[in-house]
Coordinates of C-alpha atoms and ligand atoms in Angstrom, one line a residue:
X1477 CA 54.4 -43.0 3.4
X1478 CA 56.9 -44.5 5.7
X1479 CA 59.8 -46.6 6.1
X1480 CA 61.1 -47.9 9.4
X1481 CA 64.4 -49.6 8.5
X1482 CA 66.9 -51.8 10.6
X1483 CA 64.7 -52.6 13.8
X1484 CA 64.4 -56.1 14.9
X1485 CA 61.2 -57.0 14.3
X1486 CA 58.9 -58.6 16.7
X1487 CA 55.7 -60.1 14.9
X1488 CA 54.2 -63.4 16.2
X1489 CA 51.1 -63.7 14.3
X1490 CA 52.9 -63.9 11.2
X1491 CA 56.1 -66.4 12.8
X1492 CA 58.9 -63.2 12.9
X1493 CA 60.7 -63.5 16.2
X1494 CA 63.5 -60.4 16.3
X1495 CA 64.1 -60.9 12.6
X1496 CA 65.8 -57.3 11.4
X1497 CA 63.8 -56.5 8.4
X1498 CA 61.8 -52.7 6.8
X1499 CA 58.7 -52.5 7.8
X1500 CA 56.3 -50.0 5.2
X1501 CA 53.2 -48.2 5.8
X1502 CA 50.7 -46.1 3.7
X1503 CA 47.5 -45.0 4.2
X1504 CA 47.6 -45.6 8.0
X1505 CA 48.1 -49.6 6.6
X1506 CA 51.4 -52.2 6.8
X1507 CA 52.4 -52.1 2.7
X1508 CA 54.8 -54.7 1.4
X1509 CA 57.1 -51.3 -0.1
X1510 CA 57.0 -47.9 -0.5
X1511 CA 58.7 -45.7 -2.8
X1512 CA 59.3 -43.1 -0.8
X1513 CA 58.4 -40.9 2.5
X1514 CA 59.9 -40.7 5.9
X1515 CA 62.6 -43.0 6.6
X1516 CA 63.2 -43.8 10.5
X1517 CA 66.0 -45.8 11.5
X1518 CA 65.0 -47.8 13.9
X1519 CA 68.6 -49.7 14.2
X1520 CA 69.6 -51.0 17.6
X1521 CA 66.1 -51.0 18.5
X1522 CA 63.1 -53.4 18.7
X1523 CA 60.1 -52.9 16.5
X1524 CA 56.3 -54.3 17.6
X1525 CA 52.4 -54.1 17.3
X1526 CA 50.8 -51.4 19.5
X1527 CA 49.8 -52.8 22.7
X1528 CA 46.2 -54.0 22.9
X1529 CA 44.3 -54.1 26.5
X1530 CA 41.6 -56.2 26.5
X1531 CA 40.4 -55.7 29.7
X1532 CA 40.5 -51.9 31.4
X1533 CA 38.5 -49.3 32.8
X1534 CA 39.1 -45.8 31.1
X1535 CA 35.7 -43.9 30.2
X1536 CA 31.6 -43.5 32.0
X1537 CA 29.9 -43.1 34.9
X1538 CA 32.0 -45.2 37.0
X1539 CA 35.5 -43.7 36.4
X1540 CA 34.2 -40.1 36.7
X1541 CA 32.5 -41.1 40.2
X1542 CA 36.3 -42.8 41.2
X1543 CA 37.8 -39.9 39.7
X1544 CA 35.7 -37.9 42.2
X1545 CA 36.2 -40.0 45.2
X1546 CA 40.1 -39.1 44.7
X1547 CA 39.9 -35.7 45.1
X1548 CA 44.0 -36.0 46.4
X1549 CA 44.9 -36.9 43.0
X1550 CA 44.5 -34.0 41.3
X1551 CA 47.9 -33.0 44.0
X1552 CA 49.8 -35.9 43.3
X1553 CA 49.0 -36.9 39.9
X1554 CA 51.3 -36.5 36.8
X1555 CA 49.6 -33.0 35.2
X1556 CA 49.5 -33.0 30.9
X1557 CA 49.7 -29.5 30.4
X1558 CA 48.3 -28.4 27.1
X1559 CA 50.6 -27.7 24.4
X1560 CA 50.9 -28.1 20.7
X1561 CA 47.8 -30.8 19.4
X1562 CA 47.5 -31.5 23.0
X1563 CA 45.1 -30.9 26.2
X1564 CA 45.8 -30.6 29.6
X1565 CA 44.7 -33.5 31.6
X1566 CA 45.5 -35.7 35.0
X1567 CA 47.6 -38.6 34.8
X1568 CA 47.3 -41.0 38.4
X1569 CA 45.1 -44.1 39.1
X1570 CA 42.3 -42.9 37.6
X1571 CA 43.5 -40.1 34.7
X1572 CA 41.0 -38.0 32.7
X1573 CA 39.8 -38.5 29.3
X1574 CA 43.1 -36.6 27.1
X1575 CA 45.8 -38.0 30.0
X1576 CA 44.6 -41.8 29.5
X1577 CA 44.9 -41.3 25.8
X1578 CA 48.4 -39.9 25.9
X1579 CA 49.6 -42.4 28.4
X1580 CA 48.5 -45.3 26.4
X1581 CA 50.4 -44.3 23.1
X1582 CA 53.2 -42.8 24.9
X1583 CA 53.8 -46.7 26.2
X1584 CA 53.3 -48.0 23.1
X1585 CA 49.7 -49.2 23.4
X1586 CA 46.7 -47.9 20.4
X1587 CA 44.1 -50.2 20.9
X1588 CA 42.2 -50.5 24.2
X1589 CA 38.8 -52.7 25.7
X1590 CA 36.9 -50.9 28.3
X1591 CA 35.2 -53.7 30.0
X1592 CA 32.2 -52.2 31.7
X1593 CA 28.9 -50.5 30.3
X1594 CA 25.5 -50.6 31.0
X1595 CA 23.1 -49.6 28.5
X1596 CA 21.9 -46.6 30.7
X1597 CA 24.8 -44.8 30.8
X1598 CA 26.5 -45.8 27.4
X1599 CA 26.3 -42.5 26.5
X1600 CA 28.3 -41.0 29.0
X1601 CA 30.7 -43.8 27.8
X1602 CA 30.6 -42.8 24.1
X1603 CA 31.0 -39.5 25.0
X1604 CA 34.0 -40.0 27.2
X1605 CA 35.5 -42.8 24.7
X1606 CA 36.0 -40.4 21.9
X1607 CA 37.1 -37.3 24.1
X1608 CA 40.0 -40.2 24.4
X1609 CA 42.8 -39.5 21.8
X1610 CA 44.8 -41.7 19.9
X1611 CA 44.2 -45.1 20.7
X1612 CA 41.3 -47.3 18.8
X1613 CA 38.7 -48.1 21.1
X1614 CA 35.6 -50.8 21.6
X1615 CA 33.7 -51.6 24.6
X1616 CA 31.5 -54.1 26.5
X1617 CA 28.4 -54.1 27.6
X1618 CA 27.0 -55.5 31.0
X1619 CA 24.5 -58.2 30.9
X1620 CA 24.4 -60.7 33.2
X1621 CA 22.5 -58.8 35.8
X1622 CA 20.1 -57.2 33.4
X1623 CA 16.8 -57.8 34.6
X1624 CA 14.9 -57.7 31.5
X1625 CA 17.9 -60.9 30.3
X1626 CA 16.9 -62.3 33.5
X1627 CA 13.8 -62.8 33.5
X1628 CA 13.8 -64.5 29.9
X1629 CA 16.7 -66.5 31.3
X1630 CA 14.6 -67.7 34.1
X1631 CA 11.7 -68.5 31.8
X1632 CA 13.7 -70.7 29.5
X1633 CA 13.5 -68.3 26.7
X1634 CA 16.8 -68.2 25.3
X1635 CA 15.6 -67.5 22.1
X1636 CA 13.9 -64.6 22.8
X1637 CA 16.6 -63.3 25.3
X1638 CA 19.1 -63.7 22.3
X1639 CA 16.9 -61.1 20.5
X1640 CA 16.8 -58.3 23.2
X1641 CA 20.4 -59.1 23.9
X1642 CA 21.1 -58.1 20.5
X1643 CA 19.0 -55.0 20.7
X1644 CA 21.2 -54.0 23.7
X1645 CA 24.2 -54.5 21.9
X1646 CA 22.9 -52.5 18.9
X1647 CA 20.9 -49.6 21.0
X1648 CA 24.6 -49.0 23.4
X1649 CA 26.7 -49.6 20.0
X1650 CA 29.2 -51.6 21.9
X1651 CA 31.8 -54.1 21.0
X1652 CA 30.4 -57.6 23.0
X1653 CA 28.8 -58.9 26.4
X1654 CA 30.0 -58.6 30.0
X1655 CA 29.1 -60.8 32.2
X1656 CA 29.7 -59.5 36.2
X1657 CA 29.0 -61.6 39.2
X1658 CA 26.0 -63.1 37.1
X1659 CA 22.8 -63.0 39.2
X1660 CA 25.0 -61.4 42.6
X1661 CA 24.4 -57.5 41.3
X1662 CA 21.0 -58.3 40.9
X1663 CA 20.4 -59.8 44.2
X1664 CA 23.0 -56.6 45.8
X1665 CA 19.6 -54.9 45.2
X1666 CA 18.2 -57.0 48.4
X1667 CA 21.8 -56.9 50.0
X1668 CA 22.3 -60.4 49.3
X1669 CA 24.9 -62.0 46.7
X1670 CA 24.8 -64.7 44.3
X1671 CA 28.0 -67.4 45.1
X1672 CA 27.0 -70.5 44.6
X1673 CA 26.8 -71.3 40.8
X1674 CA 23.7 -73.7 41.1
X1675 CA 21.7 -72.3 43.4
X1676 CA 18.9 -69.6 42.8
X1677 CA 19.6 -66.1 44.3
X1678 CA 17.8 -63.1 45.9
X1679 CA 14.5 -62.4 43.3
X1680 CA 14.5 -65.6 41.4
X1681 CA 13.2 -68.5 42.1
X1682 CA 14.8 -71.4 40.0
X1683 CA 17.7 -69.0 38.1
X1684 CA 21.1 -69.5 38.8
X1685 CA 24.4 -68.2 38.2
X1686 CA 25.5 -71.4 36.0
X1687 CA 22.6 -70.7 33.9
X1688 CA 23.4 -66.9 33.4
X1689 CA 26.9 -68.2 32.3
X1690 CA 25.6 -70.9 29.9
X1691 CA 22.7 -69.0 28.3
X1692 CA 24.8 -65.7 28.0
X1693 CA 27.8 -67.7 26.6
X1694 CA 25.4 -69.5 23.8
X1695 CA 23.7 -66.5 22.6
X1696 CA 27.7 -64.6 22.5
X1697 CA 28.5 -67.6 20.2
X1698 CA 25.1 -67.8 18.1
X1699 CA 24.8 -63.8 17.5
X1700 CA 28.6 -64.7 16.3
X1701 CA 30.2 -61.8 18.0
X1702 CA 33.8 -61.5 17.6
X1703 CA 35.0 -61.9 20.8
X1704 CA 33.5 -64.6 23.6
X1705 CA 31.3 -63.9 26.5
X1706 CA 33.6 -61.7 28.6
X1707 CA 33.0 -63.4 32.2
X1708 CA 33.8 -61.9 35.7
X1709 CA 33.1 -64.9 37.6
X1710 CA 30.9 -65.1 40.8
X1711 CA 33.1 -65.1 44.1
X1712 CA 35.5 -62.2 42.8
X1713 CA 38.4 -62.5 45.6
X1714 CA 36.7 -64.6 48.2
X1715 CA 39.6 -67.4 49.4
X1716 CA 38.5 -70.7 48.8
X1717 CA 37.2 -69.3 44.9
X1718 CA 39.3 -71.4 43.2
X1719 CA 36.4 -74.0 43.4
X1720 CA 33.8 -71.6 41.1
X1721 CA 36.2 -70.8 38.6
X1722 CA 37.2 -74.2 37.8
X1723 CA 33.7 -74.7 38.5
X1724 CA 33.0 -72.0 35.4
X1725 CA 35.7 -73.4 33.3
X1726 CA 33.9 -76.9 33.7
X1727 CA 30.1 -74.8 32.6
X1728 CA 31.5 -73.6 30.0
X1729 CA 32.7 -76.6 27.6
X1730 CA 31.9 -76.4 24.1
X1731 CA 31.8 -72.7 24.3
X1732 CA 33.6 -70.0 24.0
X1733 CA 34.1 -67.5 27.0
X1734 CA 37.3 -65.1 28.0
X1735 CA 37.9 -65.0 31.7
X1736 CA 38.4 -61.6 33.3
X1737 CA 41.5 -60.5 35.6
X1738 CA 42.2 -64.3 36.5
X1739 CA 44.1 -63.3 39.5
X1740 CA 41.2 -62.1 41.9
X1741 CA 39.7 -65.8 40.9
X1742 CA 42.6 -67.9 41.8
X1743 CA 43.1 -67.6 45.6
X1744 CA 42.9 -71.1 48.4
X1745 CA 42.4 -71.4 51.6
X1746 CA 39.2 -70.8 53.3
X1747 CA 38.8 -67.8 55.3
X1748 CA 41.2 -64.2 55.3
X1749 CA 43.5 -65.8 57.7
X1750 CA 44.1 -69.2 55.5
X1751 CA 44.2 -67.4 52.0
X1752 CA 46.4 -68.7 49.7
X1753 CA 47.8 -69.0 46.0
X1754 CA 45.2 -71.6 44.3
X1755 CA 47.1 -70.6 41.0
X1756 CA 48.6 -74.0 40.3
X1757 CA 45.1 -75.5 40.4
X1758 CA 43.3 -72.7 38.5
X1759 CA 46.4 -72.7 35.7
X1760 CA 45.7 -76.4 35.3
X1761 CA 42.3 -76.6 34.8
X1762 CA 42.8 -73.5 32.3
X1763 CA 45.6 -75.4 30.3
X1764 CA 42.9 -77.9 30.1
X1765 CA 40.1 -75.9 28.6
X1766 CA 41.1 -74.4 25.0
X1767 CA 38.5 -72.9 24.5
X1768 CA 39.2 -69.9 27.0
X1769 CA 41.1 -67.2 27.0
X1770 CA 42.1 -65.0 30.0
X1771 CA 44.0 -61.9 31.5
X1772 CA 46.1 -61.6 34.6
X1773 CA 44.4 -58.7 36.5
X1774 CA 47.9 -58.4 38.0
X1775 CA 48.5 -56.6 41.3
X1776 CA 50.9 -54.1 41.9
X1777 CA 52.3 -52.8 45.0
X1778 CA 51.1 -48.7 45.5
X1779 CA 47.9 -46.6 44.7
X1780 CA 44.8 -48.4 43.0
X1781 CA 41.8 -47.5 42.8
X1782 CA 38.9 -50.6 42.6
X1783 CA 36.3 -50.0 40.4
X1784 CA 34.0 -52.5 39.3
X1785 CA 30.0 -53.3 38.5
X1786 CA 30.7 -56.6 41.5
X1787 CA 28.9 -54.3 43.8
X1788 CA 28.5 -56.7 46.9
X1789 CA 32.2 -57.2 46.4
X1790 CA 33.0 -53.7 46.9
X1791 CA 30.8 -53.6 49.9
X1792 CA 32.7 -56.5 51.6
X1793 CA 36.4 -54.5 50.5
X1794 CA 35.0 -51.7 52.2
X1795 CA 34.5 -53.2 55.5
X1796 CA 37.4 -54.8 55.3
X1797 CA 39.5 -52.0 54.7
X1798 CA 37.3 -49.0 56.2
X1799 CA 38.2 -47.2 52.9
X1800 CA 36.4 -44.7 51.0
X1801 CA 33.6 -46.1 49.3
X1802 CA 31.1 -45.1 46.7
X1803 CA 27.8 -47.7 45.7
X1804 CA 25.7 -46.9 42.4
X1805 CA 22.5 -49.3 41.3
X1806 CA 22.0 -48.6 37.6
X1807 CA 18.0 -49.0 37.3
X1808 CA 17.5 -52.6 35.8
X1809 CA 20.4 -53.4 34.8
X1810 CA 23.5 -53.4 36.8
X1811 CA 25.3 -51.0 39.8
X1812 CA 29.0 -50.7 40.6
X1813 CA 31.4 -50.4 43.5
X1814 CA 34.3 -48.0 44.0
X1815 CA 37.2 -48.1 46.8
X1816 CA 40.3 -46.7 46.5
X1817 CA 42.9 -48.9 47.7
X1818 CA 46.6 -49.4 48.4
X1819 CA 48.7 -52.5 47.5
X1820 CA 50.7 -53.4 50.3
X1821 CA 54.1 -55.5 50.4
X1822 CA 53.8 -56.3 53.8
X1823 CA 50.6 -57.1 54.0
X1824 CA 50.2 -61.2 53.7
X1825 CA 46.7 -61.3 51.6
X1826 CA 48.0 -58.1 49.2
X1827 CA 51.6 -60.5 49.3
X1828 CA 49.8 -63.4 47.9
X1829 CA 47.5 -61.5 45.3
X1830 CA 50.8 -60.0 43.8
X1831 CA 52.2 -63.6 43.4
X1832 CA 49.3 -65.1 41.9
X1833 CA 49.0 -63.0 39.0
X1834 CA 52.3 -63.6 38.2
X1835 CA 52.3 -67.3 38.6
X1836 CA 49.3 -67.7 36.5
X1837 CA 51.2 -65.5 33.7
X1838 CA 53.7 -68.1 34.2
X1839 CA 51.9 -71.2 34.7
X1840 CA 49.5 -71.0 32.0
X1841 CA 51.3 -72.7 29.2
X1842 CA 49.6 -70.7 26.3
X1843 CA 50.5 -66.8 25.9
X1844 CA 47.9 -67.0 23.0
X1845 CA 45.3 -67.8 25.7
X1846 CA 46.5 -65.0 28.5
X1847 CA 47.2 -61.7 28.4
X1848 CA 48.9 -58.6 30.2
X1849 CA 46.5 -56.6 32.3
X1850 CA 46.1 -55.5 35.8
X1851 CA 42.3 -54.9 35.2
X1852 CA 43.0 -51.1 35.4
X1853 CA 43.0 -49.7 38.2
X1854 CA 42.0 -52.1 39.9
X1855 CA 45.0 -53.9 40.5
X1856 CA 47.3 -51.6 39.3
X1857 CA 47.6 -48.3 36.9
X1858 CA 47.7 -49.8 33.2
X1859 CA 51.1 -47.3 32.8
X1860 CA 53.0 -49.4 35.3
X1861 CA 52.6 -52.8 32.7
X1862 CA 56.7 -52.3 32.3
X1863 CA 57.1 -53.6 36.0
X1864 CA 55.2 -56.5 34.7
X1865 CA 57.1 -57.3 32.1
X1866 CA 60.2 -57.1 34.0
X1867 CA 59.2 -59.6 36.5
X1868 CA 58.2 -61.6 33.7
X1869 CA 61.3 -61.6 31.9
X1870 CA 64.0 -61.6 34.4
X1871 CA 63.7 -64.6 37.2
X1872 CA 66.7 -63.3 39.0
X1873 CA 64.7 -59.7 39.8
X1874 CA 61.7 -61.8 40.0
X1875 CA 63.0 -63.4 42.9
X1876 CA 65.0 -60.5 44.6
X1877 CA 61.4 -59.0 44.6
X1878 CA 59.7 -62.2 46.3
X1879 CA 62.7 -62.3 49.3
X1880 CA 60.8 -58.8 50.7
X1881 CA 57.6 -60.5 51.2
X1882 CA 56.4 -61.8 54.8
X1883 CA 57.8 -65.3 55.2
X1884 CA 54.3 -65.7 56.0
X1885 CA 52.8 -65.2 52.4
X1886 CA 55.9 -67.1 50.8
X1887 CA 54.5 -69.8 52.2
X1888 CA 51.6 -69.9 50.7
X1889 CA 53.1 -68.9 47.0
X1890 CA 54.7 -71.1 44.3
X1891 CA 55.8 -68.2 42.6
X1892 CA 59.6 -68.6 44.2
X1893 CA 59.3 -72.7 42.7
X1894 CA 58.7 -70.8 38.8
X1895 CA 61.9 -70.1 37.0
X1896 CA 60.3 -69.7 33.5
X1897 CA 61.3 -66.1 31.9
X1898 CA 59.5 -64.5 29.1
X1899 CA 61.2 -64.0 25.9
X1900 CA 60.6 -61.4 23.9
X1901 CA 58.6 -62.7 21.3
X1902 CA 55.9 -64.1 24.0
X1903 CA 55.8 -60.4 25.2
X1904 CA 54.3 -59.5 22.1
X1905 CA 51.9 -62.2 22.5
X1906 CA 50.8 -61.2 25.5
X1907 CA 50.5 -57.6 24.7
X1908 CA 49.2 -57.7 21.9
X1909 CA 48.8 -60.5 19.3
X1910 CA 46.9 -62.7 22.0
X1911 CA 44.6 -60.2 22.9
X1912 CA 43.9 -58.7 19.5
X1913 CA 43.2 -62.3 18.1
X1914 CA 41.1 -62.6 21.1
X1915 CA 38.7 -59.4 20.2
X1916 CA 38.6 -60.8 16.7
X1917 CA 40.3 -57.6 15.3
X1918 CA 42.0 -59.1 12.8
X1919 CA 44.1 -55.9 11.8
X1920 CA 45.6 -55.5 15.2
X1921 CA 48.2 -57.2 16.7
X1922 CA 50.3 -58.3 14.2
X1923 CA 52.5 -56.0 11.5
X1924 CA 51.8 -58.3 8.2
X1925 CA 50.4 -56.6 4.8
X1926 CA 47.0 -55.1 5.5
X1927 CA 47.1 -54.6 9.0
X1928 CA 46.3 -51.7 10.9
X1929 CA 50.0 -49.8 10.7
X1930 CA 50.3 -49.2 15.1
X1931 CA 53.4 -49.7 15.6
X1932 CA 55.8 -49.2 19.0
X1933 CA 59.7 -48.8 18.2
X1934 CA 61.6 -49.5 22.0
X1935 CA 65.3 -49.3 22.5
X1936 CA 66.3 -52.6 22.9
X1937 CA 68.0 -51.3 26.7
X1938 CA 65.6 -50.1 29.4
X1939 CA 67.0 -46.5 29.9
X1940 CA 68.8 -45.5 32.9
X1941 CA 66.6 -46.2 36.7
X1942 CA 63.5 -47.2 34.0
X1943 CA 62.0 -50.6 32.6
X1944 CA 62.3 -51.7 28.8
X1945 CA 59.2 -50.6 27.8
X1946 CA 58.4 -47.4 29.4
X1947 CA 59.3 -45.0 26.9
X1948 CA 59.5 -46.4 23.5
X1949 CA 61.4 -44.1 21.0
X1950 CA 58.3 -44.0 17.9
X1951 CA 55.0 -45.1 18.1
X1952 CA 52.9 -44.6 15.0
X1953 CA 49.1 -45.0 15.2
X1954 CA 47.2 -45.7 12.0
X1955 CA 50.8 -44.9 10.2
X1956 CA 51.1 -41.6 11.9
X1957 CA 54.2 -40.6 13.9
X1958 CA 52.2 -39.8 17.3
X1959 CA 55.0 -39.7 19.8
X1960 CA 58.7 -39.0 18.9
X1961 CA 61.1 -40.0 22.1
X1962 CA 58.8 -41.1 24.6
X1963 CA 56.4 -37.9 23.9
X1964 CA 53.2 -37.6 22.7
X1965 CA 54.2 -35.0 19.4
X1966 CA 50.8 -35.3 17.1
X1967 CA 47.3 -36.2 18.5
X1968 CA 45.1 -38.1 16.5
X1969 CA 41.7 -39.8 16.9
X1970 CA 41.2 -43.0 17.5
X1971 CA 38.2 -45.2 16.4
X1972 CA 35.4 -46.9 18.3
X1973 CA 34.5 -50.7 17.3
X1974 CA 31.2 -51.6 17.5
X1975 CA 29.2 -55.1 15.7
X1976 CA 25.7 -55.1 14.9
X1977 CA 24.3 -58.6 15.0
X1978 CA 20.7 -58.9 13.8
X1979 CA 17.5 -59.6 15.9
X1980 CA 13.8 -59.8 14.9
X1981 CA 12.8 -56.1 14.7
X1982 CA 9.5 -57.1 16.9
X1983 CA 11.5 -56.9 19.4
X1984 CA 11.6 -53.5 20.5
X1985 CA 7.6 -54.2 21.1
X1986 CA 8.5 -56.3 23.8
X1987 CA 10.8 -54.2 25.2
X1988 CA 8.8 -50.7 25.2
X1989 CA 5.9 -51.9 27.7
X1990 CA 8.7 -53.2 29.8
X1991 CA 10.0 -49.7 29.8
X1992 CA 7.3 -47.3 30.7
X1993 CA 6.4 -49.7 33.7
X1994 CA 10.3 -49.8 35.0
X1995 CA 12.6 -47.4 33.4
X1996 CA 13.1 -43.8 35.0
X1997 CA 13.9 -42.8 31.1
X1998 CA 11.6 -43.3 28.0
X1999 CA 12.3 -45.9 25.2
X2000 CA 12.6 -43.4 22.6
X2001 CA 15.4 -42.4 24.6
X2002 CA 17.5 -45.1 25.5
X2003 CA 19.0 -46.0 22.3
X2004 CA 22.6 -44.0 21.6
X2005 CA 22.7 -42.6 18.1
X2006 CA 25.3 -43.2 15.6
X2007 CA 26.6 -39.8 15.3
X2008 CA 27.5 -39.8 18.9
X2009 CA 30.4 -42.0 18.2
X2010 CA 32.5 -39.8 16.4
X2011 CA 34.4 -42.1 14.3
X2012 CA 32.6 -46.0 14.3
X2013 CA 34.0 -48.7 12.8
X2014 CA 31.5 -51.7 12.4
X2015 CA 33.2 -54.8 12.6
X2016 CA 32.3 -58.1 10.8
X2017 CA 30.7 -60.7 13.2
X2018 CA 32.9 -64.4 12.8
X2019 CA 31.7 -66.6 9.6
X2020 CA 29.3 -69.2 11.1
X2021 CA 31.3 -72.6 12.1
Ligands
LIG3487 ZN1 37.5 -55.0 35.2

């Protein structure tokens, strides 16, 4: 039992904006009282709901080839040395299993989304997942390039596509769908791309992209999953792709969908030398559209490292940059891109890429409908979301920032025009209340009776040279005291969320043939069993509407 007295509470799911009240746990749950237990005094500082991330890249094949491809971190990198309940691990842009776990909580974040897993390798992901302490975990599971999905896409057989969907859902025990460049990995397998939403692409003869996006969104929304189709649109940082994502956002009336890192799918202009902020155009079509959610996929300046399953994308980054770069094609379903890269100030398209994410944070009217992310680490290292917040909160170090950009890329911003400042209560939105009502976890994200007890006690002063934020004083996970003055003191284990919509159980007969004629791997195979997760947590799909 606990009992964290005297903090200002920050809780706006249930309406509590700074209000200093107790707040009681037992049984790793928010209680209305306790009797007795562990008192902390959490006076003079500010009390809120472990950090959700719905959108970041932490565990499988992909992180452990970036984690290979930079080698130099293991120099530079912040090392967790083992010690009491923990393991030693490497922190940097791309930190092992243990490191990622303990950097999380010791920000004050216990529930995290990794966005990117093909059904191939969702073991690898499992197994890397729960080899991540603390934090609660789900996962998402890439589709939209899936050629078995494609094919009964291209036939019109959304019915039957629904039902081997499902399968895949239930055979990588994952959390929801993932849609990547729809159609443009699939075609990366001929070299070619897919960016034009209404046109067929490289393999297909009358699919398209829009259709992808339509029929993956429906069957999201008729298997009832909790969260929407998870969509990273076609033309991923291309200037001039402001045009498909409000194209998208136009598809996808009358469904659901939650638009990935928003930032690399707001830029103008036409070409590398015209590229420009199209934030003010993307944030109004968004404001438009409530039936979309989104996160940032802020930019930082520094070390990232760009991992994602857009592999044409990452072939393009790497001729334009010359960087390190890594290529995997994952059978028949999917294939990623890595390149390390760095964030430059100076530089006028990194300049503009930095504003944008910021100006749609700030343009979008809605913090229930956009959240805090920098699509780790692709745009930034998810331990660095203080710097965010700052700029989010503070206009006047907002704009001493913007003065040391290139005149030339403050020209083609809006971000210096934007004197709106978060307040502390939308923080909490956007860290965690919005995102958590987003996944449809219904006991995250909020501190009200029942709900998961994660909890993150800050001082309500950044500490000396540091961002409010970085080091909160408590943060209890599942109503245990995990790190005590900005250290990780007890390690726990997290859970993994996984649904499990039905589907006609004929389906797997489809499937099999399908297999031995295409699949290095056998059927029998392919499915990961439910004692490889460790801890699973089956969550309830929505009530039918
Ligand atoms: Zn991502």
């Amino acid at each position: 039992m606990l009992r964290i007295t005297g903090g200002r509470v920050y809780d706006p799911a249930n309406g509590v904006d700074g209000v200093v009240k107790d707040l009681c746990i037992e049984d790793g749950r928010v209680v209305k009282n306790v009797e007795s237990g562990r008192t902390i005094n959490a006076s003079g500082m500010m009390v809120f709901p472990g950090g959700v991330d719905v959108h970041t890249h932490v565990a499988g094949g992909a992180l452990n080839f970036a984690r290979g491809l930079v080698p130099e971190n293991q120099r530079v990198a912040r090392k967790f040395l083992h010690g009491g309940d923990r393991r030693s691990g490497i922190g940097g842009m791309t930190p092992t299993t243990f490191a990622t776990g303990y950097l999380y909580a010791g920000m004050g974040w216990t529930t995290v989304n990794e966005a990117a897993v093909p059904v191939l390798s969702a073991k690898h992901t499992h197994e890397e997942l729960h080899d991540t302490p603390i934090v609660d975990k789900s996962c998402l599971l890439l589709m939209a390039n899936n050629e078995i999905v494609l094919d009964l896409l291209e036939a019109g057989d959304l019915e039957r596509a629904r039902h081997v969907v499902a399968w895949m859902i239930s055979a990588a025990k994952v959390y929801g769908v993932k849609a990547v460049n729809p159609g443009g990995v699939a075609a990366w397998k001929w070299g070619k791309n897919a960016s034009a939403l209404h046109e067929s692409f490289e393999g297909y003869s009358s699919l398209t992209p829009a259709k992808i996006v339509s029929g993956l969104a429906q069957i999201v929304d008729d298997l009832q999953l909790p969260h929407p189709l998870h969509l990273h649109c076609n033309n991923l940082g291309v200037p001039g792709n402001v045009a498909t994502t409000i194209e998208t956002m136009q598809l996808l009336e009358g469904r659901r969908a939650h638009l990935a890192h928003l930032q690399f799918h707001a830029y103008g202009g036409d070409s590398w030398t015209t590229m420009r902020s199209g934030a003010a155009a993307v944030a109004e079509a968004f404001n438009a559209h409530p039936n979309l959610t989104t996160d940032a996929g802020a930019v930082l300046f520094g070390d990232a490292v760009t991992i994602t399953a857009d592999g044409p994308w990452q072939h393009l980054l790497y001729q334009l940059t010359g960087r390190k770069w890594g290529n995997l094609d994952v059978e028949n379903e999917t294939g990623c891109g890595i390149v390390p890269y760095v964030y430059k100030d100076h530089n006028i398209v990194n300049a503009v890429q930095w504003a944008v994410g910021l100006e749609l944070l700030l343009l979008i009217d809605d913090p229930w409908r956009v959240f805090l992310t920098t699509d780790h680490p692709n745009g930034g290292c998810f331990w660095r979301y203080p710097e965010i917040v700052q700029l989010l909160m503070d206009v006047d170090f907002r704009k001493e920032q913007i003065k040391k950009l290139p005149a030339a890329a403050r020209e083609r911003i809006v971000l210096a025009d934007l004197d709106r400042q978060y307040s502390l209560y939308e923080i909490a939105i956007i860290t965690s209340a919005g995102p958590a009502r987003s996944l449809g976890l219904s006991r995250k994200g909020h501190l009200g009776a029942g709900a998961d007890a994660d909890v993150a006690i800050y001082p309500e002063q950044p500490d000396e040279g540091g961002f409010l934020f970085s080091y909160p004083r408590y943060v209890i996970k599942a109503g245990a005291v995990v790190v005590e003055e900005g250290d990780v003191t007890a390690v726990t284990e997290g859970r993994e969320f996984i649904v499990q919509p039905g589907y006609d159980s004929g389906i797997a007969d489809f499937i099999r043939p399908l297999f031995e004629q295409a699949y290095t791997m056998s059927f029998e195979n392919y499915p990961v069993e439910i004692e490889r997760l460790k801890r699973p947590e089956q969550i309830t799909l929505r009530p039918a509407e």
